C-alpha atoms as one frame of an Amber mdcrd trajectory, in Angstrom:
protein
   6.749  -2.193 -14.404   5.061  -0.923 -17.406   6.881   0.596 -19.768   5.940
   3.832 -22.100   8.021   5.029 -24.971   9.716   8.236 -23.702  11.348   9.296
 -26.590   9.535  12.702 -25.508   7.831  12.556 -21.868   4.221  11.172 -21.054
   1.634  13.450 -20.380   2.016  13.163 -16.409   5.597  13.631 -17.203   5.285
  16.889 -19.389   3.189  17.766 -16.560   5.528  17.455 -13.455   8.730  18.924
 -15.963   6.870  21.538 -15.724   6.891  22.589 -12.469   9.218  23.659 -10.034
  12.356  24.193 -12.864  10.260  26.257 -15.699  13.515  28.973 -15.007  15.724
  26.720 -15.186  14.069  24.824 -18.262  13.632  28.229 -20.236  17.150  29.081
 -19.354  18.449  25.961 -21.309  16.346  26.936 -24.466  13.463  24.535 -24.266
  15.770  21.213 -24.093  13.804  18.013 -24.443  13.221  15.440 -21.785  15.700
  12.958 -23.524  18.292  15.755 -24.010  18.164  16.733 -20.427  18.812  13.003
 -19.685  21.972  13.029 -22.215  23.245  15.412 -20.203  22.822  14.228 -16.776
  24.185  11.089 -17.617  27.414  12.759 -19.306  27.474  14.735 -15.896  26.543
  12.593 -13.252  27.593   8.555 -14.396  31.582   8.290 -15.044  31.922   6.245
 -17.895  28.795   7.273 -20.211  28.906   9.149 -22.965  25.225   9.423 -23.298
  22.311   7.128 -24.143  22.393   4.659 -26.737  21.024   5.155 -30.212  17.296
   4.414 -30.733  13.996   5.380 -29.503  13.743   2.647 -27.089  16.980   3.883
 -25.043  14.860   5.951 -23.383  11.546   4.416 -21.894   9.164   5.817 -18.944
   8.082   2.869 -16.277   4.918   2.700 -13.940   6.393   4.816 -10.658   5.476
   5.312  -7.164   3.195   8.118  -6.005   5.837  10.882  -5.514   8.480   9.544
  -8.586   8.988   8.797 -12.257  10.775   5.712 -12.801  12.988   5.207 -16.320
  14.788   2.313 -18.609  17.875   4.598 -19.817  19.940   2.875 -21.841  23.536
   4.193 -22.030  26.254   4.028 -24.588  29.588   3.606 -22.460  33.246   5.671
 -23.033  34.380   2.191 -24.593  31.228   1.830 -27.393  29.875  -0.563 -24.975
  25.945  -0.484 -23.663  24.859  -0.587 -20.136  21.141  -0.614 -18.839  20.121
   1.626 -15.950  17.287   3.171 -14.502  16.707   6.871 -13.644  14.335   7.463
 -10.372  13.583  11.173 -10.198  10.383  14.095  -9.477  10.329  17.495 -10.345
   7.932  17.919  -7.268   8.932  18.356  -3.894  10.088  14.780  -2.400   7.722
  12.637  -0.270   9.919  10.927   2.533  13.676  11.499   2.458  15.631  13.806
  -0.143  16.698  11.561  -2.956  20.643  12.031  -2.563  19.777  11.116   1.471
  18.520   8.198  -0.292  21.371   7.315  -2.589  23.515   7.559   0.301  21.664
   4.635   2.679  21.517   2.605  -0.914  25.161   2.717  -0.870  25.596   2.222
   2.445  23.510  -0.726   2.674  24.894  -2.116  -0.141  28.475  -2.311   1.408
  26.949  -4.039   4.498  26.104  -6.753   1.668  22.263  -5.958   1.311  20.837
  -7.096  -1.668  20.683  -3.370  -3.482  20.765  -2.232  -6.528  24.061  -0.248
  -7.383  23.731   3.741  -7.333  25.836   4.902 -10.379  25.004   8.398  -9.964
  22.937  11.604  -8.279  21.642  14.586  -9.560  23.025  17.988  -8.827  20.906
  20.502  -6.876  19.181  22.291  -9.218  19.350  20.195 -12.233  16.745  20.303
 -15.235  15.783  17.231 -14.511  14.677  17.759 -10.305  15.916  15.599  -7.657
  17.166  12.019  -8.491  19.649   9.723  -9.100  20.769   6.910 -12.059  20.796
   3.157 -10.604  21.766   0.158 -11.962  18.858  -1.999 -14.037  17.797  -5.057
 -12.057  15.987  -7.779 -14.043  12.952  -9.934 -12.338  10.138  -9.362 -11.008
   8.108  -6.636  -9.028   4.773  -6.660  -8.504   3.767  -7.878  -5.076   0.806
 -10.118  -7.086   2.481 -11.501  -9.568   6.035 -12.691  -6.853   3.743 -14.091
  -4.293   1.500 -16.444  -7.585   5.358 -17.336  -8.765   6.933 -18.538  -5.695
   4.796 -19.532  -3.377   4.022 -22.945  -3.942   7.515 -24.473  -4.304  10.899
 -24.274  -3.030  11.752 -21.185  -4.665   9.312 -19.322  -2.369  11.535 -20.698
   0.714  14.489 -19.690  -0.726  13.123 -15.779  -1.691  12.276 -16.067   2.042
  15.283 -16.638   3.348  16.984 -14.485   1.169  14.818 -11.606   2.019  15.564
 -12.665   6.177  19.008 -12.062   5.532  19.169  -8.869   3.218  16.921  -7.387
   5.998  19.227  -8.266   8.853  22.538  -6.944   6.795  20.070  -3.810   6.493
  19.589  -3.501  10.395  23.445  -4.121  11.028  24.744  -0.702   9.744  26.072
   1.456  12.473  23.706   4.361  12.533  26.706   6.627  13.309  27.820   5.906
   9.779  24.357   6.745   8.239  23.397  10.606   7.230  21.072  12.241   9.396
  17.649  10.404   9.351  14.207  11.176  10.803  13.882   8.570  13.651  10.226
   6.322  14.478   8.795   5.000  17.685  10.784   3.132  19.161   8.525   0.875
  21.229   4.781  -0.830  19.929   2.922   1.457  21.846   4.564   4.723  20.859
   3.895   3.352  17.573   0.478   2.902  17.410   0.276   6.462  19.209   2.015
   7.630  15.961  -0.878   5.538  13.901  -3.650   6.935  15.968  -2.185  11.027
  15.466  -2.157  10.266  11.868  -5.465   8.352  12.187  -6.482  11.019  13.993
  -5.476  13.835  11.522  -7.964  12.401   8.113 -10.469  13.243  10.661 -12.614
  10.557   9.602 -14.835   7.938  11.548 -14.161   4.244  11.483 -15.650   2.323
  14.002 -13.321  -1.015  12.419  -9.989   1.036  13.211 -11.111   2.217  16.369
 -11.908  -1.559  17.483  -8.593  -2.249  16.396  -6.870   0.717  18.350  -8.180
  -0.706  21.069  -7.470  -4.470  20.685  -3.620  -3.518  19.499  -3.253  -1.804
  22.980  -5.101  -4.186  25.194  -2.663  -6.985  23.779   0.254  -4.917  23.247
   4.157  -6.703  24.071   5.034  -5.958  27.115   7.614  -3.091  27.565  11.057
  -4.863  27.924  14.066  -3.001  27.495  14.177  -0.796  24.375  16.196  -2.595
  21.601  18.291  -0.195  19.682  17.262   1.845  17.125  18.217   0.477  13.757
  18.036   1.630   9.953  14.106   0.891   9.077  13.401   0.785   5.140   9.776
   1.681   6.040   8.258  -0.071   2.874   9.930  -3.045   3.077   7.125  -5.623
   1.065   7.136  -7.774  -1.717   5.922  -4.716  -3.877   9.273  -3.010  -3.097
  11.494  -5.975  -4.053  12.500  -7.497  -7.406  12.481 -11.558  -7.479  14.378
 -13.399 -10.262  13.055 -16.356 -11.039  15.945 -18.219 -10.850  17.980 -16.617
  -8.248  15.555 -15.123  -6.546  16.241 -11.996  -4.366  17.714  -9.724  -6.890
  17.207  -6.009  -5.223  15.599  -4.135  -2.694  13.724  -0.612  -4.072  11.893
   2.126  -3.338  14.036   3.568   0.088  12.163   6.731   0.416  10.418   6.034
   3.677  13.857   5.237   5.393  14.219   6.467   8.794  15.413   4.979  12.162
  13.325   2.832  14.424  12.440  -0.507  15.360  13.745  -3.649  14.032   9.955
  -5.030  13.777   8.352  -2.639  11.764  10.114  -4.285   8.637   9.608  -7.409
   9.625   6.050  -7.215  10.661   4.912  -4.977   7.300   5.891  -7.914   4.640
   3.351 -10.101   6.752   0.192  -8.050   6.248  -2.020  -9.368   5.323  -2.874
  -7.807   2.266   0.695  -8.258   0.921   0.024 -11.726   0.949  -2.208 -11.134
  -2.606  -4.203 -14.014  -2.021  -2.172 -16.348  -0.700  -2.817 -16.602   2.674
  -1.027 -18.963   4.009   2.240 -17.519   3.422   2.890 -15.216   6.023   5.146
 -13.807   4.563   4.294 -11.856   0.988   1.964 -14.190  -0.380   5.777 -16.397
  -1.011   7.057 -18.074   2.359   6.525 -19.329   5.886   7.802 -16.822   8.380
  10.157 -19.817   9.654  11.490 -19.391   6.374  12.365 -15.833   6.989  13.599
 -16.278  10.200  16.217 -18.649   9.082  17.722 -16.214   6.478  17.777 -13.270
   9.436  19.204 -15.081  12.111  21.634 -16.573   9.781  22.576 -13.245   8.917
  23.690 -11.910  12.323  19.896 -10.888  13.071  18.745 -11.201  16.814  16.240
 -13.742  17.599  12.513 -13.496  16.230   9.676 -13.552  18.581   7.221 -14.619
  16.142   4.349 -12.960  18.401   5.852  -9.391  18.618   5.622  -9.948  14.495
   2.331 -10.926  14.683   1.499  -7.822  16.213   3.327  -5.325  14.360   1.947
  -7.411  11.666  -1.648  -6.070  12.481  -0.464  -2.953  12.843   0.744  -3.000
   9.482  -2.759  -3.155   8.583  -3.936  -0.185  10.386  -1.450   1.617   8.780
  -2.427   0.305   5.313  -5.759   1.348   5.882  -4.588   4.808   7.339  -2.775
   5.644   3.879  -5.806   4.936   2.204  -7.814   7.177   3.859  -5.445   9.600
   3.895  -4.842   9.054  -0.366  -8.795   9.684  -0.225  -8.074  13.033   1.707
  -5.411  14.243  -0.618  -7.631  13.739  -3.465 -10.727  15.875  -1.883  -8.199
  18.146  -1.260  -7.322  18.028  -5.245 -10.110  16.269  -7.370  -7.122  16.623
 -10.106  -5.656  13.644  -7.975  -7.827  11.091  -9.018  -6.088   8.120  -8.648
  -5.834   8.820  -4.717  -9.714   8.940  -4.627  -9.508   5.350  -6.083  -6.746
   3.918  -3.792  -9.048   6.035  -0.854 -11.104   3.354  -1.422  -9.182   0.304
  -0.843  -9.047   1.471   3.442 -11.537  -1.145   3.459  -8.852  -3.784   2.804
  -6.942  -3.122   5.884 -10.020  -2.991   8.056 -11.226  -6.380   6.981  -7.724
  -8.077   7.640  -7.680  -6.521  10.921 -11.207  -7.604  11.859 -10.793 -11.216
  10.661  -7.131 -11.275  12.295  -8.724 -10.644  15.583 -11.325 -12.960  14.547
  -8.997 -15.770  14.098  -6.806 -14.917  17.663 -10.387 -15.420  19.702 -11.171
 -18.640  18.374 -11.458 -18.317  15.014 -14.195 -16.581  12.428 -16.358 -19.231
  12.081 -17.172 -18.826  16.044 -17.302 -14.699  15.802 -19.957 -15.253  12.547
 -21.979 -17.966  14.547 -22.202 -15.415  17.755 -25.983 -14.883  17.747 -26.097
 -12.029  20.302 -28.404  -8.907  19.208 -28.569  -9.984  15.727 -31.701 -11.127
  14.741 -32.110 -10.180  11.349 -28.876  -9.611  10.225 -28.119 -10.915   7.355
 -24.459 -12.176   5.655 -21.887 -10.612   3.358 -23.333 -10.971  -0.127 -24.527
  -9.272  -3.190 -28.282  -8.256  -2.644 -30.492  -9.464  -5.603 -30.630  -6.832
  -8.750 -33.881  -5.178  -8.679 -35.629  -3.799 -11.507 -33.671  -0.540 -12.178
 -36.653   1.156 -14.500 -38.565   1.921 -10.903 -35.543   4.177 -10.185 -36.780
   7.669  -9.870 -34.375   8.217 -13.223 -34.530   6.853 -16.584 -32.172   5.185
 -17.251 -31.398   4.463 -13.745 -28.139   5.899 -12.422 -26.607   2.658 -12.428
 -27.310   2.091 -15.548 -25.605   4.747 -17.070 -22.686   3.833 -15.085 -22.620
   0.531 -16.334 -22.806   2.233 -19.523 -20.101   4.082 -19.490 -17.798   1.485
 -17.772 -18.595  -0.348 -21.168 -17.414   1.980 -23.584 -14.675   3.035 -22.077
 -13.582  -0.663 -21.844 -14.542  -1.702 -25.445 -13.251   1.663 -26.661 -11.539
   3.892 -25.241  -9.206   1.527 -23.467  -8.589  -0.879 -27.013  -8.021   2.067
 -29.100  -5.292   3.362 -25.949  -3.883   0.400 -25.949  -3.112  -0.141 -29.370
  -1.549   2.989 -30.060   0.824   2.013 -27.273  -0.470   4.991 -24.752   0.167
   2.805 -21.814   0.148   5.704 -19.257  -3.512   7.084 -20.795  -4.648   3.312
 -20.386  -3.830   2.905 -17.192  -5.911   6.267 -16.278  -8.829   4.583 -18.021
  -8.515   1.617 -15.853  -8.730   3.750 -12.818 -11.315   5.375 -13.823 -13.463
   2.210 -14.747 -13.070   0.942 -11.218 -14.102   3.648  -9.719 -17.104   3.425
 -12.010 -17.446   0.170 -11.350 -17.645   1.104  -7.371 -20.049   3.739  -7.905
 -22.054   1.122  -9.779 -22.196  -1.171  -6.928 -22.662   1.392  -3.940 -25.406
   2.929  -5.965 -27.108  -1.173  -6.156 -25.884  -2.250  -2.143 -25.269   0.933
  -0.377 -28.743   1.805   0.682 -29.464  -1.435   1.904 -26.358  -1.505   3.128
 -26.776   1.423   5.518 -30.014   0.565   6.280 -29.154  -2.833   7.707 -26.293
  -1.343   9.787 -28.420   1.435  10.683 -30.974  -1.175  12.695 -28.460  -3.352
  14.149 -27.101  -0.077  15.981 -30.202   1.675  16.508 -30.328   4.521  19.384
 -32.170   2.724  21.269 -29.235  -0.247  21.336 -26.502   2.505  21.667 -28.436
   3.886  24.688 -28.309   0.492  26.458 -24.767   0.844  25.782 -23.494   4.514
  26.225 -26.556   5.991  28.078 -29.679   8.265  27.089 -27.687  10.658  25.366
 -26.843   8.244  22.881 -30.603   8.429  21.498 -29.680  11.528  20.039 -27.871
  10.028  17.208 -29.886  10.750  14.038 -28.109   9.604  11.067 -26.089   6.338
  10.397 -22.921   8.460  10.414 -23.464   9.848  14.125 -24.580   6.188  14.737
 -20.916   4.950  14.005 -19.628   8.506  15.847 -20.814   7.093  19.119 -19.653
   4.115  18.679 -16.216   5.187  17.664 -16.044   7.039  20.653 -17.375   4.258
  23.401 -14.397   2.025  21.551 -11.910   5.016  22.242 -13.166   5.456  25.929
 -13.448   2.210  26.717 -17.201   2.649  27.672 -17.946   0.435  24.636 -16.132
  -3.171  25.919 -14.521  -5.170  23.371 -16.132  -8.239  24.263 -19.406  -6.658
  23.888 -21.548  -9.497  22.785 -22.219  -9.382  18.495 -20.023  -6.255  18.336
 -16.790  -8.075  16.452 -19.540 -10.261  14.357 -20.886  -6.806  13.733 -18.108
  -5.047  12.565 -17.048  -7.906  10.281 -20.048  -7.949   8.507 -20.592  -4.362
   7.769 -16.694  -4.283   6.934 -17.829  -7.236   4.589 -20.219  -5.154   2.562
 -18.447  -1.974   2.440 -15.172  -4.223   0.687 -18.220  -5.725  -0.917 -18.840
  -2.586  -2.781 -15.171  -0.967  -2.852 -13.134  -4.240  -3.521 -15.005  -7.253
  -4.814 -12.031  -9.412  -5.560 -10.138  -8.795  -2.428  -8.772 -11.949  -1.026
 -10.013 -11.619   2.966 -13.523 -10.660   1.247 -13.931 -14.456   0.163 -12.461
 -16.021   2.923 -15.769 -13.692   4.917 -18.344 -14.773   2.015 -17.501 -18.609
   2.682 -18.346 -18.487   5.499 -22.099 -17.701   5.660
């Protein structure tokens, strides 16, 4: 977490307190952010007679997309000091209300589920929006920075264990005892009918996602007898835990995305792939073996793990990763205010590749796929094309070159000067905004040749051979992929087509190429050719 002085709120902040309450906020005469905090904790935590003197009592954290995370630090009845966080919006809630929330935090917490202790909710109404106070848990919570920590010694074993176990407590509350919560597919094949509606819904093409659509329900677990519907946290990831270095699991966050459903889902989303930041060989986040895991869950009361059914649900994880990327790109066409989303829009690549090389690795690894020479003569690997001279561009200074130019000075800067006045939040927009530079600067150097080289591998004349005459019609690159997308759907394009995986990998390859240089599963790809 990142933390910005909040003394009086950050822009984004001042924003969102804006909205939704400006009655109510006008009715209290104009109070400040950190008054309307005094008096929510004098209301809402027994015990606290407000926050503690200083400037730093008060300090604004990096959130998730739909909340605003803060250090509050409270003076107690007694002149003691306590340290808790406040997790609220002024916007309408994404997932579950937050008092819904609070409720399976507590409840979970009783079950003896590693969870942070909720000290107290916000009224309806209050100036503050929806939220509640919880108690401050030191360690560790980015996903990246857990999975470099633990995951090459014992400690990673132990976090996996510990994170088996807290999960199965999780999954052994009576769902009678719960509040009303919205309730998932029960069954892998209703789920990925769920993926595909929202899939479905971005109405976008993706010829990688419709492969993998496919290939989930050709190898799908067979139907047994539906296992019980248990309490899901639905974001249950190294990203959404907090690791202590010493003890290791020391909370369980971010419950929005609660809901009844299968016991799988949680399991099989900490082993995507992409939450493994690099390290690979930890299937589970980046930090521990999933033997590791199953020994803490079992331990706990959990049912036997079929590790296959958690490889599956595993891959499924990454279509849905990829399908809230594309749908964070959607939101922000929607709103070109919302340009972070644009940015994370762009990671849907990610997902894809980890799917692609996933499937890869289950028909005899990717070494194999990338040697299939089938219909591609010509083709050439995953790597950056040599820089031509950019002062033939039609432009001068070429376009990339501008961008390249302005990625500099807002690094050198914009982004030192931001930093050293302490305007973390402003920063971190600048960052954003210099990737997505930085990934206009490299589609506007790779993405012609790019298209061009996908463009002749499926030419119409190939997709005829494949779908029929009317196929020939195709006259762009995107109706190229169109037809494609919907053989895959229909079945009329087999997945053992000969080249077609090898295909898909490699233009996957370039697109991450351009979108997400550094992404792990991109240089596992690139060593190979």
């Amino acid at each position: 977490m990142s933390p910005v002085p909040a003394g009086q709120p950050s822009a984004a902040a001042g924003a969102a307190a804006s909205t939704g309450t400006a009655a109510n906020a006008r009715a209290a005469g104009g109070s400040s952010f950190r008054e309307r905090v005094e008096e929510a904790l004098r209301r809402c935590v027994p015990g606290s007679a407000g926050l503690a003197p200083g400037k730093d009592s008060l300090v604004q954290m990096s959130g998730s997309a739909s909340n605003f995370l803060y250090r509050v630090d409270v003076e107690t009845a007694e002149g003691g000091r306590r340290r808790l966080c406040l997790r609220c919006a002024q916007h309408a809630q994404f997932g579950i209300p937050h008092s819904v929330e609070a409720d399976v935090m507590r409840a979970a917490r009783e079950q003896g589920a590693v969870v942070p202790e909720v000290c107290g909710v916000l009224p309806p109404g209050d100036l503050l929006g929806s939220g509640f106070f919880m108690a401050w848990v030191e360690g560790e919570g980015r996903g990246e920075k857990i999975a470099a920590a633990f995951a090459e010694h014992g400690a990673g074993s132990q976090l996996g264990r510990q994170c088996g176990e807290t999960l199965a407590r999780i999954q052994s509350i009576g769902v009678e005892s719960l509040p009303p919560l919205p309730v998932g597919p029960p069954t892998p094949l209703r789920y990925l009918a769920s993926l595909r509606k929202q899939y479905d819904s971005v109405r976008i093409c993706r010829p990688a996602l419709e492969y993998t659509f496919a290939w989930l329900e050709a190898h799908a677990p067979a139907e047994c007898q539906e296992e019980r519907p248990v309490l899901v946290h639905g974001d249950f990831r190294s990203a959404n835990i907090m690791a202590h270095p010493e003890r290791g699991l020391a909370g369980v966050i971010d419950w929005e995305l609660v809901h009844l459903g299968n016991r799988y889902e949680d399991i099989g989303w900490i082993c995507v792939r992409t939450w493994r930041y690099g390290m690979l060989h930890k299937f589970v986040g980046g930090f521990a073996g999933l033997s590791d895991f199953c020994k803490g869950y079992e331990a706990a009361g959990g049912a036997p793990v079929d590790h296959a059914m958690v490889w599956w649900w595993a891959l499924a994880g990454s279509v849905r990763w990829s399908i809230l990327c594309l749908q964070q790109g959607a939101n922000f066409r929607a709103d070109s205010a919302r340009f972070e989303n644009g940015v994370v829009g762009r990671r849907a690549c990610e997902g894809e590749l980890d799917c692609l090389i996933t499937i890869a690795e289950a028909a005899g690894g990717v070494d194999a796929v990338l040697a299939s020479a089938e219909g591609v003569e010509g083709e050439v690997g995953v790597e950056e094309p040599r820089r031509e001279r950019m002062a033939e561009d039609s432009g001068f200074p070429a376009g990339e070159e501008l961008v390249l130019g302005a990625q500099r000075l807002l690094s050198a800067q914009v982004l030192s000067a931001l930093t050293a006045a302490g305007d973390v939040r402003n920063a971190f927009l600048v960052r954003v905004v210099n990737n997505a530079l930085g990934m206009v600067a490299r589609s506007l150097r790779m993405g012609p040749s790019a298209d061009r080289a996908e463009a002749s591998k499926w030419s119409a004349v190939a997709l005829a051979r494949l779908l029929g005459p009317g196929a020939a019609d195709a006259d762009s690159l995107s109706a190229l992929r169109r037809v494609l997308a919907a053989g895959l759907r229909s079945g009329q394009v087999p997945l053992e087509r000969p080249g077609l995986l090898r295909h898909l990998l490699v233009c996957t390859g370039r697109q991450a190429l351009m979108d997400q240089p550094k992404y792990a599963s991109l240089a596992t790809l690139q060593s190979k050719f």
